[in-house]
């Protein structure tokens, strides 16, 4: 019967694809500073990944990281899809848009990177479900 070699071949291919999976991206050297006299906050970071680009996101906490409830919509710079990996990335957050007239001495910023973006050519996204 010829099904065994085919099944073994499929299993070997699946194992090799799992072994070749890229490592998770790493965000490092995160720093934030408010521009003097403005409501703009510059957030800098580095990102390393096995891919050329990542999707970068920003979360903001007003209470030292207990909750991440501050909106981060007034942002520009190295955030969103197709952000090239490397050093010296910068996001500018306009706190005047998202958090006007509020203050905290415990602000924290979290930048995350995801390398799962657009499916490779010839593949399609399949929505979750049954």
Short mmCIF file of C-alpha atoms in Angstrom, two decimals, residues 29-113:
data_model
loop_
_atom_site.label_atom_id
_atom_site.label_comp_id
_atom_site.label_asym_id
_atom_site.label_seq_id
_atom_site.Cartn_x
_atom_site.Cartn_y
_atom_site.Cartn_z
CA UNK A 29 15.69 49.87 24.36
CA UNK A 30 12.24 51.38 24.91
CA UNK A 31 12.35 54.97 26.15
CA UNK A 32 9.79 57.79 26.34
CA UNK A 33 10.13 61.53 26.90
CA UNK A 34 7.66 64.37 26.72
CA UNK A 35 8.74 67.32 24.60
CA UNK A 36 9.13 70.32 26.86
CA UNK A 37 6.20 72.73 26.67
CA UNK A 38 4.09 70.41 24.48
CA UNK A 39 1.72 67.47 24.79
CA UNK A 40 3.85 65.36 22.47
CA UNK A 41 5.65 62.26 23.77
CA UNK A 42 8.49 60.70 21.78
CA UNK A 43 8.81 56.95 22.25
CA UNK A 44 11.93 55.28 20.87
CA UNK A 45 12.68 51.58 20.49
CA UNK A 46 14.66 48.98 18.57
CA UNK A 47 13.11 45.89 17.02
CA UNK A 48 14.79 42.68 15.86
CA UNK A 49 13.04 39.92 13.93
CA UNK A 50 13.64 37.15 11.43
CA UNK A 51 11.48 39.14 9.01
CA UNK A 52 12.25 42.40 7.21
CA UNK A 53 9.13 44.12 8.55
CA UNK A 54 6.78 43.85 11.53
CA UNK A 55 3.49 45.26 12.75
CA UNK A 56 4.27 47.57 15.69
CA UNK A 57 1.64 48.53 18.29
CA UNK A 58 1.61 50.84 21.28
CA UNK A 59 -0.19 50.50 24.60
CA UNK A 60 -0.22 53.16 27.32
CA UNK A 61 -0.78 52.73 31.05
CA UNK A 62 -1.57 55.57 33.49
CA UNK A 63 -0.96 53.41 36.58
CA UNK A 64 2.45 51.83 36.26
CA UNK A 65 1.30 48.94 34.07
CA UNK A 66 -1.68 47.71 36.09
CA UNK A 67 -4.05 48.65 33.27
CA UNK A 68 -3.38 49.69 29.68
CA UNK A 69 -6.41 51.94 29.26
CA UNK A 70 -5.07 55.17 27.76
CA UNK A 71 -6.04 55.55 24.08
CA UNK A 72 -3.19 55.51 21.58
CA UNK A 73 -4.86 56.83 18.43
CA UNK A 74 -3.02 60.15 18.06
CA UNK A 75 0.22 58.48 17.00
CA UNK A 76 2.62 58.80 14.10
CA UNK A 77 5.99 57.42 13.08
CA UNK A 78 7.17 53.82 13.29
CA UNK A 79 3.84 52.27 14.24
CA UNK A 80 1.42 50.06 12.33
CA UNK A 81 2.08 47.69 9.45
CA UNK A 82 5.28 47.23 7.46
CA UNK A 83 7.69 48.75 9.98
CA UNK A 84 11.26 47.86 8.98
CA UNK A 85 13.21 46.02 11.65
CA UNK A 86 16.27 47.72 13.10
CA UNK A 87 17.41 50.34 15.56
CA UNK A 88 16.26 53.89 16.26
CA UNK A 89 12.51 53.55 15.68
CA UNK A 90 10.38 56.45 16.93
CA UNK A 91 6.68 56.87 17.67
CA UNK A 92 5.23 60.27 18.51
CA UNK A 93 2.13 60.19 20.71
CA UNK A 94 -0.03 63.30 20.85
CA UNK A 95 -1.37 63.19 24.41
CA UNK A 96 -3.33 66.36 23.69
CA UNK A 97 -5.54 64.34 21.33
CA UNK A 98 -5.91 61.13 23.36
CA UNK A 99 -5.53 62.23 27.00
CA UNK A 100 -5.88 66.03 27.14
CA UNK A 101 -5.66 67.76 30.54
CA UNK A 102 -4.83 64.52 32.39
CA UNK A 103 -1.64 63.70 34.21
CA UNK A 104 0.12 60.76 35.81
CA UNK A 105 3.52 60.24 37.37
CA UNK A 106 3.26 56.52 36.61
CA UNK A 107 2.86 56.51 32.82
CA UNK A 108 4.21 53.39 31.11
CA UNK A 109 4.50 52.62 27.41
CA UNK A 110 4.54 49.17 25.85
CA UNK A 111 5.56 48.59 22.23
CA UNK A 112 4.91 45.15 20.78
CA UNK A 113 5.92 43.75 17.41
#
